Amino acid sequence: QEIWDKLSSLSGVQDSFMTYTVYDDVLTVSLVQEVCSLMGISADAFLKLFGEHFFSFCKEAGYDTMLRTLGGNLTEFIGNLDALHSYLALSYLEMNAPSFRVETTEDGEMLLHYYSDRRGLFYIVPGIMEAVAREFFDSNVSMEVLNQCEEDERTGKKEHVVFLVKQTSKTKDQEKSCGPAVGFDFSQEEFYRKLRARSSSLAGKRRGWNLIRAAVLSQKGQRTFTPCYPDKLWMEEKCFCNAFPFHIIFDADLKVKQTGVNIQKFVPSLKAPGAKLDQFFSIIHPQVTLTIESIRKFINSQFVLKSYRDKQTLKLRGQMLWMESLGCMLYLCSPKLRSLQELQDVGLHLADLAQHDVTRDLVLLNQQRQAEMALTNQLERKKEELRILSQHLETEKQKTETLLYAMLPRHIANQLKDGKSVEAGEFEVCTILFSDVVTFTNICAACEPIHVVHMLNSMYSKFDRLTNIHDIYKVETIGDAYMVVGGVPVPTETHAHRVANFALGMRTAAREVTNPVTGKPIQIRVGLHTGPVLAGVVGQKMPRYCLFGDTVNTASRMESHGLPDHIHLSSSTYRELKDAGFDLEERGQVEVKGKGQMTTYFLLGNLLLSDDGIMGREAGRNRLYREELHGQSNKELISSFLELLQLLIHLFIQENQSGSLISSFFVLLSIKNCSNC
C-alpha cells in the first residue's frame, strides 16, 4: 500500500481503475517501470511475481473450477487456454488475449510458443505456468526463454516468444531423494508381480496375444476399446449439409470443395467453381496467415474466421480437421455471436442454428451475463463517482472548518458544531493588546480605498502569522484596530510574555509595510493591560467570541494614550514582565481617561530573544515558552539545572580545584529554594 500511495501521487497516474474499462498498455508499462524503480527490482522479476498473483486472483474471482477442468496435464491445460480466452471474449468485448501453442521436439522437450500484440509482458507467462503446475498438477516447472522475435503476420508485427518448459513431478523428486534399496530393483520386481496378478484375473477365455494385449492395456490404465468404422458413410450429402449448416471443406490450395447451406446463404460466391477461402474470409484467431501450413501448425486451436457480406460482418468459430485420405480440411463451425442484438445485426435467427449447436444456449446465457455485467459496471461507476464526491466533500469540509476555526476558538467551534450551547467563562487573569495605525484617518482621506485595503491586508497578514507563532488568540479587527488576547480561551502562565513578544513582532512587521501616502513605513501604537475578563459567544448570525470587562477598556486606553512606534504597558502587565528578561522603561504618571492618574511603562525589547526569534525566523526553534518544553514546569527545569551544577562541582572537587571556585558554585546552589528564577 505504501508503494501504491507513492505511485498514485505521481503525475498521470490515477488512483483507481474500473473493472470493465480498457486501459492502454503504455500506462501498464509505465506503472511497471515506476514500481521497479521504487522497489529496486528488475521488470522481468516483477512481472513473474505478478503472474503468480494473477493466477491466485483468478481463482479467488470464481474461475478456480473452470481452470481446473481445462486439462488433465499441463500440455492439455495450455492447449485449451485459447478456448478459455475465446469464451471470456464474449463478455469482455475488447479483450486482447495472447495465443499459445505447445510443440514437442524430437528429444521429447516441451516448447511453449507465445504470441501477443502486447509487447514486453511475456515474463508474466512463467509466473502463471509455475503456479498452475504447482497448484493443479503437483509438479515443478522451470521455463527458459529460447527465442524472442517479431513475426510479420497478416495483422502486423507480433511478439513471438519460445519457452523451453521443464516439468518434474514432486513425487518423483521425493522418490529420487529416497533412492532404491541396495542390490534389489524394487520397481522391476513390483511391475512383474502386478502383471502376473492382472494376467490371472484377465485370463478367462483369452489366449495368446489377446491375453498379453489385455494385460498391457490394463497396466496402462486404458480401456480395451477398439473403435469400429463403417465401410461407407451412411449419410447422404444433402442431409450432411443440412445437419451442419455452417461448415466448409477446402483443399491444400484453399479451394472450396463443399459448404453448408447457411454458409451458402451468406456467402453465395463460395459456390462458384474455383472459389478460394482467402478471397472471402480472413483469419482472426489464431493470429497466423491463412495458409494450410499455418492451420495445420495450430490444428488444436479454435479458429475464428471473418467474412464480409455487403456491410455486414459474419464471424465463424470452430474446429479444423485434416482429412489425410482426401487431402482436404474440414472446418466445422458456427456463428460467433455475443448477444441477441448481434444475431439481429447479422440477419440470423435462432432457427438458423442447428438444434445440436450449443450456440443457441450460449447466446441466450451470454445475453443475461452481459446484462449483469452492465449493471455491475454501472454500480462500479456510481461507486467511483461517490468516492470522488466524498473526497470533494471532505475537501470542502476542511475548508469550512478552517474558516470556522479562523472565526472562533477550535474547542468553541467544535461545541457549536455538535449543537451544544457554549457557556460564558470567567478568566482570572489574561493579557489584552490593542493596536492602531498612526494618522490612519489622514491616510484614508488622501488615497484611494483600494490602496488602504492593500495596506491593511499586508499588515494584518503579517500580524496573523505572528499569532500562530506565539499561540495567542486574535479577537477581532475593526478598521485599523487589531485586538488579541493571551490566556484566553486556553489559560496559560506565560500569557503576558506571549503578548509582549507578539507586540515586539508587530512593531517590526509594521515597519515592513509602506504608507501609501508618504511612501515611508507606517507606524503603530500598541497598548497592553493584564487583568480578569468574561468571555463567551455572542450572536447567532456570524457569532463571535467576545471579551467583556474593565480589562478590555483599560487595554484600549493604553493604546489610545500611547506614543507612535511605542508599546505602552499598564502597571499590572509590567509586574508580569519585569523579571522575565524584557527591557522595560518607566514612563511615569499619565492621566488616563476614566481612570485618572496611572503609572505606565514602555516595552523596549526582549533581552533573551533576537528579532528573528520573535518573528519566528530562526530555523529549528519551535518552542519559545516553558509550557512548550515537553510540559515541564518552571521548578522542574530549575531542579534539572541544579543537578547539573552539583555534577560539575563534584568533578571540580575530584580535580582539586581552588576552594574559592567551589564556594562560588555553592552560592549558585542557594537559589534552589527560590520560587522564581
PDB file of C-alpha atoms in Angstrom, residues 240 244-250 254-260 263-264 267 270 277 281 305 316 319-321 323 328-333:
ATOM      1  CA  PHE A 240     -24.954 -33.643 -44.044  1.00  0.00           C
ATOM      2  CA  PHE A 244     -24.136 -28.942 -40.361  1.00  0.00           C
ATOM      3  CA  PRO A 245     -25.344 -25.684 -41.948  1.00  0.00           C
ATOM      4  CA  PHE A 246     -22.078 -23.957 -41.080  1.00  0.00           C
ATOM      5  CA  HIS A 247     -19.159 -25.979 -42.427  1.00  0.00           C
ATOM      6  CA  ILE A 248     -16.535 -25.577 -45.133  1.00  0.00           C
ATOM      7  CA  ILE A 249     -14.294 -28.166 -46.805  1.00  0.00           C
ATOM      8  CA  PHE A 250     -11.245 -26.853 -48.687  1.00  0.00           C
ATOM      9  CA  LEU A 254      -7.634 -23.251 -50.114  1.00  0.00           C
ATOM     10  CA  LYS A 255     -10.074 -24.095 -52.932  1.00  0.00           C
ATOM     11  CA  VAL A 256     -13.560 -24.582 -51.501  1.00  0.00           C
ATOM     12  CA  LYS A 257     -14.966 -28.048 -52.175  1.00  0.00           C
ATOM     13  CA  GLN A 258     -18.138 -28.077 -50.062  1.00  0.00           C
ATOM     14  CA  THR A 259     -20.133 -25.697 -47.813  1.00  0.00           C
ATOM     15  CA  GLY A 260     -23.135 -25.839 -45.508  1.00  0.00           C
ATOM     16  CA  ILE A 263     -22.723 -20.568 -45.438  1.00  0.00           C
ATOM     17  CA  GLN A 264     -24.064 -20.562 -48.999  1.00  0.00           C
ATOM     18  CA  VAL A 267     -21.596 -16.062 -48.935  1.00  0.00           C
ATOM     19  CA  LEU A 270     -18.403 -19.677 -52.442  1.00  0.00           C
ATOM     20  CA  LEU A 277     -11.328 -19.452 -48.982  1.00  0.00           C
ATOM     21  CA  PHE A 281     -12.589 -14.897 -45.320  1.00  0.00           C
ATOM     22  CA  LEU A 305     -12.786 -16.552 -39.460  1.00  0.00           C
ATOM     23  CA  LEU A 316     -17.344 -18.053 -37.600  1.00  0.00           C
ATOM     24  CA  GLN A 319     -12.552 -26.718 -35.285  1.00  0.00           C
ATOM     25  CA  MET A 320     -10.255 -27.631 -38.159  1.00  0.00           C
ATOM     26  CA  LEU A 321      -9.984 -31.349 -39.012  1.00  0.00           C
ATOM     27  CA  MET A 323      -8.653 -35.474 -43.756  1.00  0.00           C
ATOM     28  CA  CYS A 328      -8.715 -31.620 -47.510  1.00  0.00           C
ATOM     29  CA  MET A 329      -9.501 -29.641 -44.363  1.00  0.00           C
ATOM     30  CA  LEU A 330     -12.926 -29.763 -42.719  1.00  0.00           C
ATOM     31  CA  TYR A 331     -13.919 -26.597 -40.858  1.00  0.00           C
ATOM     32  CA  LEU A 332     -16.852 -27.393 -38.525  1.00  0.00           C
ATOM     33  CA  CYS A 333     -18.037 -24.055 -37.230  1.00  0.00           C
TER      34      CYS A 333
END
